[in-house]
Backbone as JSON, one array per atom type, in Angstrom:
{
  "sequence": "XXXXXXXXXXXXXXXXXXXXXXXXXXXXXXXXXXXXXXXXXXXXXXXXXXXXXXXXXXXXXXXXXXXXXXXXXXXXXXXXXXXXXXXXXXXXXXXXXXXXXXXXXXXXXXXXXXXXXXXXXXXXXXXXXXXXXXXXXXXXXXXXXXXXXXXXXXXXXXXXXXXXXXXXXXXXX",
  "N": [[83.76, -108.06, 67.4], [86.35, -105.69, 66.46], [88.82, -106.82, 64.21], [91.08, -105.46, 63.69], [91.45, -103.89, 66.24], [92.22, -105.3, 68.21], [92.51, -105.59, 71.5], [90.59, -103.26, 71.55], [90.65, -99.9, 70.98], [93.06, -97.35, 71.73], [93.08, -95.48, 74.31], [93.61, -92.62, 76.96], [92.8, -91.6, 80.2], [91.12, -88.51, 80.87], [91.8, -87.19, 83.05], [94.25, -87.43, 82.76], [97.6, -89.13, 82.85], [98.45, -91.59, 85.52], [100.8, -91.97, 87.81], [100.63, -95.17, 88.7], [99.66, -96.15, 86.55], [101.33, -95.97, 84.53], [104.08, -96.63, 85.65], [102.89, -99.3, 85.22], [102.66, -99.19, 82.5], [105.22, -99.2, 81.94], [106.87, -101.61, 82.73], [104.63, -103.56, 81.48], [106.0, -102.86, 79.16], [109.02, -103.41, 79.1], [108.73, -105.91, 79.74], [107.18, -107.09, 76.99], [109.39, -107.91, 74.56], [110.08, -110.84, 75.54], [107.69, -111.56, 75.67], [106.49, -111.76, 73.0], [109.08, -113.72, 71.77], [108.27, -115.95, 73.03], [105.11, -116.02, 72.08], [105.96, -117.14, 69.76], [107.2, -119.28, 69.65], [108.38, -122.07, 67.51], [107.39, -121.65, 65.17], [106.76, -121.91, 62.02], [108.03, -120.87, 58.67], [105.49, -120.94, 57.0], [103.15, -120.02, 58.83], [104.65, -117.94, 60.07], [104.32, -116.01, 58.0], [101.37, -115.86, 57.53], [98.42, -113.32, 57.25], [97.22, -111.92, 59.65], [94.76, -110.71, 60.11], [92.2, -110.53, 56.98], [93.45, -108.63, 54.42], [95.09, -107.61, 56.09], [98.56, -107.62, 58.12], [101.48, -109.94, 57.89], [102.45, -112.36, 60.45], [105.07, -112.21, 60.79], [105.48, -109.66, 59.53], [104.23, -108.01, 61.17], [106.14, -108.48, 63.55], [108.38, -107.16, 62.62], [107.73, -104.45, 62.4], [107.13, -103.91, 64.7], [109.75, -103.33, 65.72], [110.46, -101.79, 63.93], [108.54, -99.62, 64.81], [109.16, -98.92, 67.4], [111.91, -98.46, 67.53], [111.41, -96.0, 66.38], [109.93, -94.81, 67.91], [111.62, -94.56, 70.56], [113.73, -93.13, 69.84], [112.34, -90.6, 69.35], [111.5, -90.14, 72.31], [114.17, -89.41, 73.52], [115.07, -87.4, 72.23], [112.49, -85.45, 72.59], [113.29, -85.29, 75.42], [116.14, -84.05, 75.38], [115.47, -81.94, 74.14], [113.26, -78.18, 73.49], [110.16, -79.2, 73.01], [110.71, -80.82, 70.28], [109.6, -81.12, 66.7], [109.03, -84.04, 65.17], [110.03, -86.76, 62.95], [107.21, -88.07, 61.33], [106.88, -91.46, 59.64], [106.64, -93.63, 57.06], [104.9, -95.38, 57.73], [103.28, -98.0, 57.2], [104.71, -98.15, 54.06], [107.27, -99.39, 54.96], [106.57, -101.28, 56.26], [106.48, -102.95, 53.77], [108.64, -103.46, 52.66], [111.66, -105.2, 52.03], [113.46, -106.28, 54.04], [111.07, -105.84, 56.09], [109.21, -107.75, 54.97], [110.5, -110.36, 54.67], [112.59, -110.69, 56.45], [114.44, -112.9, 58.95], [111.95, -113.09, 61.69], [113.53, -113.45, 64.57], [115.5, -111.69, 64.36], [114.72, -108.97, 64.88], [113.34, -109.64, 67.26], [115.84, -109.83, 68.7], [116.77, -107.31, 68.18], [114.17, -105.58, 69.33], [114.53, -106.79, 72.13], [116.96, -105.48, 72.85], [116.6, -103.22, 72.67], [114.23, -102.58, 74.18], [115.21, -102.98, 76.27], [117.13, -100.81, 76.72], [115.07, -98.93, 76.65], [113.97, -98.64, 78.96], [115.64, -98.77, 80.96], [116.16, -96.0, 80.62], [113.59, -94.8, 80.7], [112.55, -95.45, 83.65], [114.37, -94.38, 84.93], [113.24, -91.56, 84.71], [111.76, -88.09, 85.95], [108.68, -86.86, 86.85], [108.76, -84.37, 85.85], [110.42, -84.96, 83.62], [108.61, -86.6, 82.31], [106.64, -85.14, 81.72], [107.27, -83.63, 79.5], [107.54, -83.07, 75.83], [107.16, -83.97, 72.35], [106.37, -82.77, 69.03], [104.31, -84.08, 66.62], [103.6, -83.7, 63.24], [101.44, -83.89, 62.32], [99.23, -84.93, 64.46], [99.87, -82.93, 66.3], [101.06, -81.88, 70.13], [102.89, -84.25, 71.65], [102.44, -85.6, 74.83], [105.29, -86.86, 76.85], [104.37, -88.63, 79.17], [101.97, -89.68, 78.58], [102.88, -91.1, 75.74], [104.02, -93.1, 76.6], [102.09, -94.72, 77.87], [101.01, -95.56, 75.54], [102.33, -96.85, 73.85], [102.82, -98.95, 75.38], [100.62, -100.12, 75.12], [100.31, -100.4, 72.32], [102.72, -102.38, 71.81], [100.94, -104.54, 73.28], [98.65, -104.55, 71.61], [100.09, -105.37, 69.21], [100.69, -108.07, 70.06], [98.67, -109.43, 70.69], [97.55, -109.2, 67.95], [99.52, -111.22, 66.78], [99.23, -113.6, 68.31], [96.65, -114.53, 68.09], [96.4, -115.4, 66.29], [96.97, -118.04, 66.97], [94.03, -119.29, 66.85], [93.3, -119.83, 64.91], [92.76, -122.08, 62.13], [95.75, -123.89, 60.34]],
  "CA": [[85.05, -107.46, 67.68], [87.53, -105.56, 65.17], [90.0, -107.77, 64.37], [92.26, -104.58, 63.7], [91.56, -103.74, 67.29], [91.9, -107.02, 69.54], [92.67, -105.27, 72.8], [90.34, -102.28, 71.79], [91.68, -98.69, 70.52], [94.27, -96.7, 72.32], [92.25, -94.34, 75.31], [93.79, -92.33, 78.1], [91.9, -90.27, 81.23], [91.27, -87.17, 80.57], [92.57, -86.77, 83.66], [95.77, -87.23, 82.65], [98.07, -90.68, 83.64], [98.33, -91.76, 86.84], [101.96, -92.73, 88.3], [100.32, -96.29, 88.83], [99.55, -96.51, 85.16], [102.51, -95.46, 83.95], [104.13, -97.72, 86.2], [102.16, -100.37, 84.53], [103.18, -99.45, 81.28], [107.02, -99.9, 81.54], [106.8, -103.25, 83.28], [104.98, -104.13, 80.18], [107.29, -102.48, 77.87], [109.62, -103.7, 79.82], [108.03, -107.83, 79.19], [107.09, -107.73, 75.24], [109.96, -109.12, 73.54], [109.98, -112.51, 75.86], [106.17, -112.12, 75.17], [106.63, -111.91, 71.26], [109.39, -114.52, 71.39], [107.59, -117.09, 73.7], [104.23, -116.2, 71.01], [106.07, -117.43, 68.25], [108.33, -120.31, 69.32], [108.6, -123.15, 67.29], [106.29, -121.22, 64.44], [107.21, -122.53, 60.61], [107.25, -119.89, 57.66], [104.07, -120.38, 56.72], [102.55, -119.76, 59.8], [105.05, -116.58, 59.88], [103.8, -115.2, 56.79], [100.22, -115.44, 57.24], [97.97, -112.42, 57.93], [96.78, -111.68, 61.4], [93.23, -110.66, 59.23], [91.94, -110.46, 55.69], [94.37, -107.6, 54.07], [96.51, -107.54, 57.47], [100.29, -107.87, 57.33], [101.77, -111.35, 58.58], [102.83, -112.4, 61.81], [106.58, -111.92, 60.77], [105.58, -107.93, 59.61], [103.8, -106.9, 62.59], [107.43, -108.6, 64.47], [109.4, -106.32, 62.15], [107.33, -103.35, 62.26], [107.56, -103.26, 66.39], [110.94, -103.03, 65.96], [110.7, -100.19, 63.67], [108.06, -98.43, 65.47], [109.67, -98.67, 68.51], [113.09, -97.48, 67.62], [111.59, -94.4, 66.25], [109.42, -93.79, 69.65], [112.88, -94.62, 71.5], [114.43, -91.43, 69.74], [111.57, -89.62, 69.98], [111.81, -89.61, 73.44], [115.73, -89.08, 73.44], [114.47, -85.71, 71.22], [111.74, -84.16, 73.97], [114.59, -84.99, 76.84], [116.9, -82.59, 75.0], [115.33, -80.3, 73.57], [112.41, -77.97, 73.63], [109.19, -79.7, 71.46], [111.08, -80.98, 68.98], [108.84, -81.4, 65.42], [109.32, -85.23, 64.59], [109.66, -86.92, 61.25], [106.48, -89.34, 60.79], [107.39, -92.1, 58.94], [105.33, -94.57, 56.35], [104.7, -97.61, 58.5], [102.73, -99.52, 55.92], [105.22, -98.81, 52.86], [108.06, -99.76, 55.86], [106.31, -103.0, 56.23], [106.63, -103.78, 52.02], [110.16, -103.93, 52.2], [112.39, -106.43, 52.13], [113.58, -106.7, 55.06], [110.29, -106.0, 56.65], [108.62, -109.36, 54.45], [111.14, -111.38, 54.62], [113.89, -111.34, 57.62], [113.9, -113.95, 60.05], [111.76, -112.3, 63.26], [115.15, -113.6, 65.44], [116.44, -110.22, 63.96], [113.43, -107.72, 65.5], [113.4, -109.64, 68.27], [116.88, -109.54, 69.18], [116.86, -105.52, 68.31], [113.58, -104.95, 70.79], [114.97, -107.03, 73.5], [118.14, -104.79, 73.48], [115.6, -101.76, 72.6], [113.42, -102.08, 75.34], [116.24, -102.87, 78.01], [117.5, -99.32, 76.73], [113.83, -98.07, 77.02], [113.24, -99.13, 79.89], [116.56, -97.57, 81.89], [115.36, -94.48, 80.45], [112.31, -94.67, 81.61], [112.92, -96.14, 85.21], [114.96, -92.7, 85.15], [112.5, -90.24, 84.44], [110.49, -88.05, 86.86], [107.77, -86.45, 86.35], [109.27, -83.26, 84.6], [110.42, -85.52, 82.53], [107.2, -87.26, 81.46], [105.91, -84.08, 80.98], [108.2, -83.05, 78.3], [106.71, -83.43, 74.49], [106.92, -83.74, 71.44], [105.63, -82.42, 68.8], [104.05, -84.63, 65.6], [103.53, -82.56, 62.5], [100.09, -84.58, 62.05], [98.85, -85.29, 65.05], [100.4, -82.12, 67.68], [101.48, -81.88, 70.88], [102.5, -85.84, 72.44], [103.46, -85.67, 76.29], [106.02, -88.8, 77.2], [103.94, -90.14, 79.74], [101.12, -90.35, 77.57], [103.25, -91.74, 74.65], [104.33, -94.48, 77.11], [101.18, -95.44, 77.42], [100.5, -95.59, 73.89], [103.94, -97.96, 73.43], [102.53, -100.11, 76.12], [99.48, -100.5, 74.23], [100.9, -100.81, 70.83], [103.17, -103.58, 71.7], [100.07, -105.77, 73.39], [97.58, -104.5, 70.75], [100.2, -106.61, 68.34], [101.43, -109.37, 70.76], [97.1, -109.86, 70.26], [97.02, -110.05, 66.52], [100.01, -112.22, 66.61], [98.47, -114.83, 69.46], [95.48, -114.07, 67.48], [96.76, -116.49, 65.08], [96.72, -119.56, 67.4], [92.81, -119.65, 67.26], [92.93, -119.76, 63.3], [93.74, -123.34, 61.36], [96.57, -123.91, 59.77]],
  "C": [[85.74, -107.1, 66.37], [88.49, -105.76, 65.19], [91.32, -106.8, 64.03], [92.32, -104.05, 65.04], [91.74, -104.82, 68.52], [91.77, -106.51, 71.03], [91.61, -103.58, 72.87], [91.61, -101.08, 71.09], [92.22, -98.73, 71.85], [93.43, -95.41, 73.16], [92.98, -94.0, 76.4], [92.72, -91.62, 78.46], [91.88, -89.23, 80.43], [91.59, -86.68, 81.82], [93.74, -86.8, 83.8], [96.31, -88.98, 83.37], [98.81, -90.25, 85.02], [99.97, -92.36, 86.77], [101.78, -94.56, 87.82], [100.62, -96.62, 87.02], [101.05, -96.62, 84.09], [103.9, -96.49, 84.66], [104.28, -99.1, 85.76], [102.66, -100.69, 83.56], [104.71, -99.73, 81.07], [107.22, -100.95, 81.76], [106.32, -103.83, 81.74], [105.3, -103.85, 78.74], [108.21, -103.19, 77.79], [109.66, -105.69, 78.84], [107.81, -108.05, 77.39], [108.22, -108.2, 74.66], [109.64, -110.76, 74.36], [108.89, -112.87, 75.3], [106.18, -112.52, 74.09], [107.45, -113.25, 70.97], [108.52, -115.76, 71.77], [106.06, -117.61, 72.86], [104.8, -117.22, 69.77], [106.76, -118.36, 68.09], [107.76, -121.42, 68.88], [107.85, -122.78, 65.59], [107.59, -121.21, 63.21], [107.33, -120.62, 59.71], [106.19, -119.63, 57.33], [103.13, -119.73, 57.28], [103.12, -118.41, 60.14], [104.36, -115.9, 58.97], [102.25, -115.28, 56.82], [99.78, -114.32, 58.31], [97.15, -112.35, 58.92], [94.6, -111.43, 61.15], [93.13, -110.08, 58.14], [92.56, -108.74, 55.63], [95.1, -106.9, 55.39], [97.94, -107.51, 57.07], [100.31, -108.91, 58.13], [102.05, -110.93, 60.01], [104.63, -111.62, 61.77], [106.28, -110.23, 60.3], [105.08, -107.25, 60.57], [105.23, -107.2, 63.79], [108.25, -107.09, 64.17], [108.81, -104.64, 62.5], [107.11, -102.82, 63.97], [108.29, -102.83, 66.54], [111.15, -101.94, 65.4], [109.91, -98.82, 64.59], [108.48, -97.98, 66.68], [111.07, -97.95, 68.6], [112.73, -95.85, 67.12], [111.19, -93.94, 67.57], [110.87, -93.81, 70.86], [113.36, -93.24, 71.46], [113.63, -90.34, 69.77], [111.41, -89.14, 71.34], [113.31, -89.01, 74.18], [115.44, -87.25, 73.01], [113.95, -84.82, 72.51], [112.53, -84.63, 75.38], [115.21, -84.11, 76.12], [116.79, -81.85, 74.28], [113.76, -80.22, 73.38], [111.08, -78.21, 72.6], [109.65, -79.9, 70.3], [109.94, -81.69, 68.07], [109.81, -83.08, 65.07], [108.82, -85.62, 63.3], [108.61, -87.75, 61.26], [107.23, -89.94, 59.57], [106.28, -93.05, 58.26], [104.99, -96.16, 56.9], [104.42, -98.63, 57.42], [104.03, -99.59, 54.71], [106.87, -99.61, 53.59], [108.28, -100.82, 55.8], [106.57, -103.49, 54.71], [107.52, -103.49, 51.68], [110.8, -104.85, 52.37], [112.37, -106.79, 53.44], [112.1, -107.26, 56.51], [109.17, -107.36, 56.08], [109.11, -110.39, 54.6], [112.35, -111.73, 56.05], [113.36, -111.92, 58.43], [113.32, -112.99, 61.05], [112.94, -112.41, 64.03], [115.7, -112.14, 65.54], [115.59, -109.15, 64.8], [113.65, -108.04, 66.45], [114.81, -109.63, 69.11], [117.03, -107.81, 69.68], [115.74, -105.35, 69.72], [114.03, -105.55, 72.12], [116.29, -106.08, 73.9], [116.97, -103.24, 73.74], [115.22, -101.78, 73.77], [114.28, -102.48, 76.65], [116.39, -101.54, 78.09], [116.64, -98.36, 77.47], [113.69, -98.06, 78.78], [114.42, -98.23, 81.12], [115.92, -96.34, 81.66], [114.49, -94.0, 81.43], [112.07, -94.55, 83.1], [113.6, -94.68, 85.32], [114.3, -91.36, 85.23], [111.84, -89.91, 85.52], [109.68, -87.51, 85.92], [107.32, -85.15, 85.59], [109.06, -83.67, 83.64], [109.26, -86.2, 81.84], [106.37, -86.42, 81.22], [105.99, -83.01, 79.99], [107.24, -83.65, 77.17], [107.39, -83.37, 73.6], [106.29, -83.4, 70.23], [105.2, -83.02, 67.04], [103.56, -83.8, 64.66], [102.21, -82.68, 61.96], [98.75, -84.2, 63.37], [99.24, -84.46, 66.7], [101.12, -82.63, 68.17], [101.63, -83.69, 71.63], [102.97, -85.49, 73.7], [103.95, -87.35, 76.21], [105.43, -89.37, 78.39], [102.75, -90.48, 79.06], [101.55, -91.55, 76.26], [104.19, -92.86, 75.36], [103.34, -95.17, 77.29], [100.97, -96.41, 76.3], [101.72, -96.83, 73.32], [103.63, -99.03, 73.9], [101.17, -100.78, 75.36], [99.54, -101.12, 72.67], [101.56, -101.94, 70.82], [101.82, -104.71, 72.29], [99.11, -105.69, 72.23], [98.4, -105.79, 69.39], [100.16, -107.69, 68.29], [99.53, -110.15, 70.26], [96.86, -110.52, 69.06], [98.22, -111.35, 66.33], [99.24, -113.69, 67.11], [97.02, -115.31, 69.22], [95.06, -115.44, 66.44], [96.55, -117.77, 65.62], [95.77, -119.72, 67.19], [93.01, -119.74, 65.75], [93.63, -120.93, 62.78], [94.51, -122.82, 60.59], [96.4, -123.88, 58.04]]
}
C-alpha cells in the first residue's frame, strides 16, 4: 500500500455521480471534524508533530491544511453558484503547510474553523439541486471542475487525511 494513498487515489464513474453518492458525500463532509477531533483526543505534541510517513507533514499539518483546503473549496463553490466558470486562484498547499501557523497552532484552532466550515458547507449543499451541482469551475491547471464531482473529491480528501492521521495509531511512539 502507498502510504500517501491510505484510502486509495481519488476516482469517479465515468458515468458521472450518482444522487446516492453524492448524498454520501455530504453526510461525510458533513461528519469529519467530530471524526478528526475524536482521532486526536488526548494526543501530546509529540505525537502531533510527527509525520504521517517518511517526508510527510505531521498530524497537526495535515489538521491545519484541511482547514485551509477546505475554506478555499468552500469559496470555490460560492464562485460557480454566482457566476459563470469562474477561473480560480490555485494556491501552494505544501509552502501553506511551512508556515507558522500551519507547524505550529494548536489543531483546537482548524478544528474549531472546519466544524463551523462544514456546518456552512453542508447548508449549502443540502440546498443545491442538480443545476446547481452542475455548475463549474474552472482551475487554471487542471480545467473544467463540476460541483458535484468536487464534492466528491472533498469527501474523499477529508477521509484520505482522517487515514493518515489514524494512520498514526498503528506506529510506536
Amino acid at each position: 500500500m502507498d502510504p500517501r494513498y491510505p484510502i486509495g487515489k481519488f476516482e469517479v464513474s465515468p458515468d458521472g455521480v450518482k444522487i446516492a453518492e453524492r448524498t454520501q458525500a455530504i453526510a461525510e463532509i458533513a461528519a469529519l471534524p467530530a471524526q478528526l477531533a475524536a482521532a486526536i483526543a488526548g494526543w501530546n505534541g509529540a505525537r502531533l508533530d510527527r509525520p504521517y510517513r517518511e517526508g510527510g507533514w505531521t498530524a497537526r499539518q495535515v489538521i491545519h491544511h484541511l482547514a485551509d483546503s477546505h475554506m478555499n473549496s468552500y469559496i470555490r463553490f460560492h464562485l460557480a453558484l454566482t457566476e459563470e466558470e469562474p477561473v480560480i486562484k490555485p494556491y501552494a498547499e505544501a509552502r501553506w503547510a511551512e508556515l507558522s501557523d500551519g507547524k505550529s497552532a494548536p489543531p483546537e484552532v482548524s478544528l474549531t474553523l472546519l466544524d463551523a466550515l462544514h456546518r456552512r458547507w453542508v447548508i449549502l449543499l443540502e440546498s443545491m439541486t442538480d443545476a446547481d451541482f452542475a455548475r463549474a469551475f474552472r482551475h487554471p491547471e487542471r480545467g473544467l471542475s463540476r460541483l458535484d464531482v468536487t464534492t466528491l473529491l472533498y469527501s474523499w480528501h477529508g477521509r484520505h487525511h482522517l487515514a493518515h492521521i489514524t494512520g498514526l495509531d498503528s506506529k510506536t511512539e
